[in-house]
Amino acid sequence: MPRSLVSFRANPRARLLRRAWLSVAIALTAGCLHSVAPAHAQAVTAAAEPVSLRIGAGPLGAALEQFARVTGTNISYNAQLIDGLATQGVDGSHGVAAGLRILLAGSGMEAVEQPGGGFLLRKAPLGAGTLPPVTVSAQGETAIGPVYGYAARRSATGTKTDTPLREVPASVQVVPREVMDDQKALSLRDVYENISGVQASGNTLNAQTEVLPIIRGFESPSLMRNGLRATYAGAVDMINIERVEVLKGPASILYGALEPGGIVNYVTKRPQETSSQVFEQQIGSDSFRRTSGDLTGRIDEDGAWLYRLNFARTDSDSFRDEMHLERTAIAPSFLWQPSADTELLLDFSYVKEEQPYDAGIPVDAKGRPLVAKSAFFNDPDLAGRSNEDYYAGYQLAHALSPTWSLRNQFQFHRARNKNETLRPRGISGNNLLMRYQNEDREDDELQFVLDAIGKFSTGPVAHTLLIGAEYIKQETDWLRFRANAPAIPISDHPVVDYTPPANQTFGVDQGETRWKSLYVQDQISLLEAGRLKLLIGGRFDDVTTQARSDGTAAPDVEDRAFTGRGGLLYQLTPRHSAYLSVSQSFKPQQGTTVDVNGDPLDPERGEQYEVGVKSAFLDEQLFVTVAVYQIEKKDVAVFDQALYDATGQSAYFSGVRQQSRGIEFDLAGNLTRQLKVSASYGYVDTEVLANAGDQAQVGRPLPGMSPHTARLWLAYTSDRSGPLGGLGVGGGLRHVGKSTAQADVNLELPAYTVADAGVWYQWSRVRASLNIRNLFDEDYISRASTSAIAHPGAPRTVTAAASISF
């Protein structure tokens, strides 16, 4: 429905009716105005009276709403005239008229003061001194679009609906693209550092490629891409990622079989109507070179078809001897909008990367390196590691009526991994015991999701109802050969010359898993102006697993489970909310995960209780979330090592319970118009509550995660009208407390703190930047699997970049 005249009016009676009622009045005045924030109860301010303003850059419509609330000024305009326009913001003490002129600078609009008070916006006549309009690719922030600044306001990860984050009774954290660009994040690992309670998994052998996180103490076996799972995470490149979102706690009601710690969902860039072509070249330490491009715009004159093309080529050596990375990524997408009610997104990507297998370095019992951090314990002549990731999918959305819509998603995802390497299997005296591995694994996944979303009211109660069905089919083919290899002496410069066995008999593991799921969720708004939010939902999963190992079929396993979720959020004031929630998780065992009698084990289950507070400060420019939680996971499958050592039989037992408790703090947004901040702190206390197979494990922490993690990043960009216009600087600290190895809780790694810094300059269409990670060149071990496989943190690393846009 087209929007006509929008008017923001200050009402002195709002002091009596509270801010929420004024928000409703604004929404009614605007017809179908999207997401009007609650207004301040202020009287109309004289146009010349100075007002303290702090409004950041972003969509012009949202900035005007904030300006009207802060100043109590009537602002009227035709909404169609400002669709897609942006503002550079306004900061400082200004009269209303002067502040509004600054806010509109470069937009192609002007404000005309009205005889009865207030302002009317209209197109500025072209003439001397008139700047061309500054445009953006969206009409305001949405759950799947770009974020303007460091703080996201909306997300779909926590509810599968486009919902303000402040209304979700759960901790959902979003890292926008702007944060990634300012920090020059080159991997998802770099992004995780910004989020409390999230660390990169230590059970890896390639620092530049592995992407799996540990969330609230539990390692996630998969990622989400636009809300669809990638069970076996293949190669991921940052070029087409718009935002990275983390839903803390069990998410099975929305996404099925998962670990109870939470999920990482990365949202990819979508085609935009405004034409843009950005090319960037990066160079840096260790012969790092990266060339990338981001192109978008219309395909036809009417704009019914839009396109986006992201591509990147990365070549880099490493501070680690013999390591070299080659990665190619290309991601085209197309958006078809035949009408205002329908859109179809076609999304594709291909990523290939090759590099030697990095086996890390050995450490002593206190986690201290035994050799130089550059030492390479492998044969560089082996094939190494090759990852290929193919993705094709679509997202279809159609509005059936003003209250009901349908959303259909489909994806095909293939991850291909080839690996020939030597891998340490332990330490004996002054030698590394080695194993030769030659593997070829292919994982295919088909996923189909159909959601119906209804937004309606039953009397005074508002509902956002989600009804969904999901089907997933996963297939795995895994060829593997392993053999013991000669030990390698532990030294700073090991010389390895290994000849693989001539005759290799490959074992074959094959598996197929099918998910059929139904789920329903209702987001209910109660009380005055919807101040009380109730979220309730449930899901039924039917999972069938078939597995075959070396020609022998395991019994088919069929698991059925119901998982639920409930949450309550109360808006104490328009800017401060408190919430509590309970949620459950469900994860079936693999077909080859059987007990000593060959019988399948029960699914793993988890349950979380969480309370938290969400607040907005500085005229809703700074956002804070504090959460306290407890998770218990039961029926955890553990390999029976004692049985295997005694009889050679592979079996598991499931009498294991684990617990994770913690507190998290996340802060993001603007301290001033020029100064932005992203900060987090997480404390997690994990413990094994029961272990039927090994009582010695009871009371020990879960592996791989530090109890204490923290990150602070500040970025200052000078006002473009000042003498240093376009200059920006950033810097911060990363801290990780003492942690344990991923496969050995007895191995403790020392804590470390490193500093990062960056400087950038924006001149017209050109942006240049220089970033330094580990500014003071600290030595540390970032993670470890065992004492034989530990990964040293990168030394001081410098990256220079230059981009140009058209």
PDB file of C-alpha atoms in Angstrom, residues 470-634:
ATOM      1  CA  GLU A 470      10.695 -28.559   7.016  1.00  0.00           C
ATOM      2  CA  TYR A 471      12.259 -31.438   5.118  1.00  0.00           C
ATOM      3  CA  ILE A 472      15.989 -32.183   5.055  1.00  0.00           C
ATOM      4  CA  LYS A 473      17.932 -34.942   3.349  1.00  0.00           C
ATOM      5  CA  GLN A 474      21.639 -35.363   4.033  1.00  0.00           C
ATOM      6  CA  GLU A 475      24.003 -37.823   2.385  1.00  0.00           C
ATOM      7  CA  THR A 476      27.637 -38.511   3.271  1.00  0.00           C
ATOM      8  CA  ASP A 477      30.272 -40.509   1.392  1.00  0.00           C
ATOM      9  CA  TRP A 478      33.618 -40.755   3.134  1.00  0.00           C
ATOM     10  CA  LEU A 479      36.632 -42.643   1.804  1.00  0.00           C
ATOM     11  CA  ARG A 480      39.448 -42.947   4.338  1.00  0.00           C
ATOM     12  CA  PHE A 481      42.831 -44.579   4.718  1.00  0.00           C
ATOM     13  CA  ARG A 482      45.010 -44.309   7.807  1.00  0.00           C
ATOM     14  CA  ALA A 483      48.367 -45.800   8.728  1.00  0.00           C
ATOM     15  CA  ASN A 484      51.007 -45.113  11.328  1.00  0.00           C
ATOM     16  CA  ALA A 485      53.967 -43.109  10.044  1.00  0.00           C
ATOM     17  CA  PRO A 486      57.520 -42.649  11.351  1.00  0.00           C
ATOM     18  CA  ALA A 487      57.911 -40.336  14.327  1.00  0.00           C
ATOM     19  CA  ILE A 488      59.266 -36.824  13.767  1.00  0.00           C
ATOM     20  CA  PRO A 489      61.905 -35.381  16.116  1.00  0.00           C
ATOM     21  CA  ILE A 490      60.659 -32.280  17.915  1.00  0.00           C
ATOM     22  CA  SER A 491      62.735 -29.336  16.663  1.00  0.00           C
ATOM     23  CA  ASP A 492      62.364 -25.806  15.321  1.00  0.00           C
ATOM     24  CA  HIS A 493      63.046 -26.908  11.738  1.00  0.00           C
ATOM     25  CA  PRO A 494      61.869 -30.500  11.279  1.00  0.00           C
ATOM     26  CA  VAL A 495      62.733 -32.169   7.989  1.00  0.00           C
ATOM     27  CA  VAL A 496      59.992 -34.548   6.865  1.00  0.00           C
ATOM     28  CA  ASP A 497      60.248 -36.770   3.802  1.00  0.00           C
ATOM     29  CA  TYR A 498      57.473 -39.356   3.880  1.00  0.00           C
ATOM     30  CA  THR A 499      56.560 -41.904   1.214  1.00  0.00           C
ATOM     31  CA  PRO A 500      52.892 -42.949   1.441  1.00  0.00           C
ATOM     32  CA  PRO A 501      52.040 -46.663   1.255  1.00  0.00           C
ATOM     33  CA  ALA A 502      51.840 -47.899  -2.330  1.00  0.00           C
ATOM     34  CA  ASN A 503      48.738 -49.994  -1.733  1.00  0.00           C
ATOM     35  CA  GLN A 504      46.015 -48.186   0.130  1.00  0.00           C
ATOM     36  CA  THR A 505      42.775 -49.962   0.969  1.00  0.00           C
ATOM     37  CA  PHE A 506      40.164 -47.341   1.678  1.00  0.00           C
ATOM     38  CA  GLY A 507      37.469 -47.725   4.253  1.00  0.00           C
ATOM     39  CA  VAL A 508      34.070 -46.415   3.240  1.00  0.00           C
ATOM     40  CA  ASP A 509      31.562 -44.682   5.512  1.00  0.00           C
ATOM     41  CA  GLN A 510      28.178 -43.805   4.063  1.00  0.00           C
ATOM     42  CA  GLY A 511      25.195 -42.250   5.710  1.00  0.00           C
ATOM     43  CA  GLU A 512      21.798 -40.793   4.962  1.00  0.00           C
ATOM     44  CA  THR A 513      19.617 -38.774   7.309  1.00  0.00           C
ATOM     45  CA  ARG A 514      16.097 -37.519   6.674  1.00  0.00           C
ATOM     46  CA  TRP A 515      14.315 -34.900   8.781  1.00  0.00           C
ATOM     47  CA  LYS A 516      10.580 -34.229   8.685  1.00  0.00           C
ATOM     48  CA  SER A 517       9.450 -31.452  10.979  1.00  0.00           C
ATOM     49  CA  LEU A 518       6.413 -29.365  11.888  1.00  0.00           C
ATOM     50  CA  TYR A 519       6.541 -26.334  14.151  1.00  0.00           C
ATOM     51  CA  VAL A 520       4.394 -23.466  15.404  1.00  0.00           C
ATOM     52  CA  GLN A 521       5.267 -20.285  17.276  1.00  0.00           C
ATOM     53  CA  ASP A 522       3.225 -17.333  18.480  1.00  0.00           C
ATOM     54  CA  GLN A 523       4.614 -13.937  19.457  1.00  0.00           C
ATOM     55  CA  ILE A 524       1.919 -12.312  21.565  1.00  0.00           C
ATOM     56  CA  SER A 525       1.730  -8.654  22.605  1.00  0.00           C
ATOM     57  CA  LEU A 526      -0.290  -7.886  25.717  1.00  0.00           C
ATOM     58  CA  LEU A 527      -1.125  -4.963  27.992  1.00  0.00           C
ATOM     59  CA  GLU A 528      -0.925  -1.279  27.187  1.00  0.00           C
ATOM     60  CA  ALA A 529       0.883  -0.670  23.865  1.00  0.00           C
ATOM     61  CA  GLY A 530       2.092  -4.277  23.856  1.00  0.00           C
ATOM     62  CA  ARG A 531       4.474  -3.795  26.773  1.00  0.00           C
ATOM     63  CA  LEU A 532       4.255  -7.477  27.719  1.00  0.00           C
ATOM     64  CA  LYS A 533       5.574  -9.890  25.072  1.00  0.00           C
ATOM     65  CA  LEU A 534       4.883 -13.602  25.309  1.00  0.00           C
ATOM     66  CA  LEU A 535       6.648 -16.067  23.020  1.00  0.00           C
ATOM     67  CA  ILE A 536       5.580 -19.702  22.950  1.00  0.00           C
ATOM     68  CA  GLY A 537       6.324 -22.444  20.455  1.00  0.00           C
ATOM     69  CA  GLY A 538       6.749 -26.137  19.859  1.00  0.00           C
ATOM     70  CA  ARG A 539       8.205 -28.458  17.247  1.00  0.00           C
ATOM     71  CA  PHE A 540       7.850 -32.121  16.299  1.00  0.00           C
ATOM     72  CA  ASP A 541      10.782 -33.836  14.561  1.00  0.00           C
ATOM     73  CA  ASP A 542      10.892 -37.250  12.911  1.00  0.00           C
ATOM     74  CA  VAL A 543      14.486 -38.208  12.053  1.00  0.00           C
ATOM     75  CA  THR A 544      15.577 -41.383  10.262  1.00  0.00           C
ATOM     76  CA  THR A 545      19.269 -42.277  10.013  1.00  0.00           C
ATOM     77  CA  GLN A 546      20.852 -44.968   7.879  1.00  0.00           C
ATOM     78  CA  ALA A 547      24.572 -45.742   8.082  1.00  0.00           C
ATOM     79  CA  ARG A 548      26.971 -48.190   6.477  1.00  0.00           C
ATOM     80  CA  SER A 549      30.631 -48.672   7.379  1.00  0.00           C
ATOM     81  CA  ASP A 550      32.943 -50.772   5.197  1.00  0.00           C
ATOM     82  CA  GLY A 551      29.959 -52.505   3.655  1.00  0.00           C
ATOM     83  CA  THR A 552      28.281 -53.350   6.958  1.00  0.00           C
ATOM     84  CA  ALA A 553      24.960 -51.641   7.540  1.00  0.00           C
ATOM     85  CA  ALA A 554      24.121 -50.370  11.002  1.00  0.00           C
ATOM     86  CA  PRO A 555      20.516 -50.670  12.193  1.00  0.00           C
ATOM     87  CA  ASP A 556      18.258 -47.899  10.933  1.00  0.00           C
ATOM     88  CA  VAL A 557      17.595 -45.394  13.675  1.00  0.00           C
ATOM     89  CA  GLU A 558      14.335 -43.477  13.916  1.00  0.00           C
ATOM     90  CA  ASP A 559      13.997 -40.773  16.539  1.00  0.00           C
ATOM     91  CA  ARG A 560      10.958 -38.676  17.279  1.00  0.00           C
ATOM     92  CA  ALA A 561      10.966 -35.745  19.609  1.00  0.00           C
ATOM     93  CA  PHE A 562       8.973 -32.724  20.717  1.00  0.00           C
ATOM     94  CA  THR A 563      10.851 -29.609  21.754  1.00  0.00           C
ATOM     95  CA  GLY A 564       9.395 -26.452  23.192  1.00  0.00           C
ATOM     96  CA  ARG A 565      10.239 -22.878  23.939  1.00  0.00           C
ATOM     97  CA  GLY A 566       8.658 -20.178  26.031  1.00  0.00           C
ATOM     98  CA  GLY A 567       9.626 -16.634  26.873  1.00  0.00           C
ATOM     99  CA  LEU A 568       8.265 -13.551  28.570  1.00  0.00           C
ATOM    100  CA  LEU A 569       9.521  -9.995  28.024  1.00  0.00           C
ATOM    101  CA  TYR A 570       8.277  -6.899  29.844  1.00  0.00           C
ATOM    102  CA  GLN A 571       9.061  -3.383  28.676  1.00  0.00           C
ATOM    103  CA  LEU A 572       9.841  -1.553  31.908  1.00  0.00           C
ATOM    104  CA  THR A 573      10.114   1.668  29.891  1.00  0.00           C
ATOM    105  CA  PRO A 574      10.160   2.221  26.129  1.00  0.00           C
ATOM    106  CA  ARG A 575      13.949   1.707  26.234  1.00  0.00           C
ATOM    107  CA  HIS A 576      14.445  -0.918  28.938  1.00  0.00           C
ATOM    108  CA  SER A 577      13.122  -4.479  29.021  1.00  0.00           C
ATOM    109  CA  ALA A 578      13.554  -7.555  31.192  1.00  0.00           C
ATOM    110  CA  TYR A 579      12.946 -11.101  30.019  1.00  0.00           C
ATOM    111  CA  LEU A 580      13.016 -14.738  31.046  1.00  0.00           C
ATOM    112  CA  SER A 581      12.864 -17.841  28.888  1.00  0.00           C
ATOM    113  CA  VAL A 582      13.124 -21.619  28.801  1.00  0.00           C
ATOM    114  CA  SER A 583      14.067 -23.601  25.695  1.00  0.00           C
ATOM    115  CA  GLN A 584      14.938 -27.164  24.728  1.00  0.00           C
ATOM    116  CA  SER A 585      17.255 -28.900  22.270  1.00  0.00           C
ATOM    117  CA  PHE A 586      17.272 -32.286  20.576  1.00  0.00           C
ATOM    118  CA  LYS A 587      20.027 -34.037  18.651  1.00  0.00           C
ATOM    119  CA  PRO A 588      19.775 -37.642  17.384  1.00  0.00           C
ATOM    120  CA  GLN A 589      22.817 -39.904  17.419  1.00  0.00           C
ATOM    121  CA  GLN A 590      24.590 -41.025  14.270  1.00  0.00           C
ATOM    122  CA  GLY A 591      23.710 -44.476  12.950  1.00  0.00           C
ATOM    123  CA  THR A 592      27.113 -45.906  13.938  1.00  0.00           C
ATOM    124  CA  THR A 593      26.828 -44.547  17.479  1.00  0.00           C
ATOM    125  CA  VAL A 594      25.703 -47.744  19.244  1.00  0.00           C
ATOM    126  CA  ASP A 595      26.240 -49.306  22.659  1.00  0.00           C
ATOM    127  CA  VAL A 596      28.168 -52.481  23.476  1.00  0.00           C
ATOM    128  CA  ASN A 597      25.178 -54.587  22.389  1.00  0.00           C
ATOM    129  CA  GLY A 598      24.900 -52.835  19.013  1.00  0.00           C
ATOM    130  CA  ASP A 599      21.737 -50.960  19.990  1.00  0.00           C
ATOM    131  CA  PRO A 600      21.306 -47.277  19.048  1.00  0.00           C
ATOM    132  CA  LEU A 601      21.568 -44.700  21.796  1.00  0.00           C
ATOM    133  CA  ASP A 602      18.895 -42.240  22.838  1.00  0.00           C
ATOM    134  CA  PRO A 603      19.066 -38.716  21.372  1.00  0.00           C
ATOM    135  CA  GLU A 604      20.951 -36.048  23.246  1.00  0.00           C
ATOM    136  CA  ARG A 605      18.685 -33.471  24.888  1.00  0.00           C
ATOM    137  CA  GLY A 606      19.278 -30.075  26.401  1.00  0.00           C
ATOM    138  CA  GLU A 607      17.345 -27.491  28.372  1.00  0.00           C
ATOM    139  CA  GLN A 608      18.154 -23.880  29.195  1.00  0.00           C
ATOM    140  CA  TYR A 609      16.808 -21.286  31.616  1.00  0.00           C
ATOM    141  CA  GLU A 610      17.742 -17.678  30.927  1.00  0.00           C
ATOM    142  CA  VAL A 611      16.972 -14.249  32.352  1.00  0.00           C
ATOM    143  CA  GLY A 612      18.200 -10.979  30.958  1.00  0.00           C
ATOM    144  CA  VAL A 613      17.889  -7.250  30.467  1.00  0.00           C
ATOM    145  CA  LYS A 614      17.912  -5.260  27.218  1.00  0.00           C
ATOM    146  CA  SER A 615      18.426  -1.499  27.253  1.00  0.00           C
ATOM    147  CA  ALA A 616      18.886   1.392  24.851  1.00  0.00           C
ATOM    148  CA  PHE A 617      20.761   4.573  25.749  1.00  0.00           C
ATOM    149  CA  LEU A 618      21.761   7.881  24.157  1.00  0.00           C
ATOM    150  CA  ASP A 619      18.559   8.348  22.175  1.00  0.00           C
ATOM    151  CA  GLU A 620      18.555   4.685  21.119  1.00  0.00           C
ATOM    152  CA  GLN A 621      22.026   4.843  19.631  1.00  0.00           C
ATOM    153  CA  LEU A 622      23.670   2.516  22.184  1.00  0.00           C
ATOM    154  CA  PHE A 623      22.311  -0.948  22.983  1.00  0.00           C
ATOM    155  CA  VAL A 624      23.147  -3.249  25.890  1.00  0.00           C
ATOM    156  CA  THR A 625      22.168  -6.862  26.597  1.00  0.00           C
ATOM    157  CA  VAL A 626      22.915  -8.672  29.859  1.00  0.00           C
ATOM    158  CA  ALA A 627      21.996 -12.353  30.154  1.00  0.00           C
ATOM    159  CA  VAL A 628      22.326 -15.027  32.857  1.00  0.00           C
ATOM    160  CA  TYR A 629      21.736 -18.655  31.902  1.00  0.00           C
ATOM    161  CA  GLN A 630      21.984 -22.307  32.887  1.00  0.00           C
ATOM    162  CA  ILE A 631      22.061 -25.182  30.389  1.00  0.00           C
ATOM    163  CA  GLU A 632      21.917 -28.890  31.154  1.00  0.00           C
ATOM    164  CA  LYS A 633      22.620 -31.481  28.480  1.00  0.00           C
ATOM    165  CA  LYS A 634      21.927 -35.174  29.040  1.00  0.00           C
TER     166      LYS A 634
END
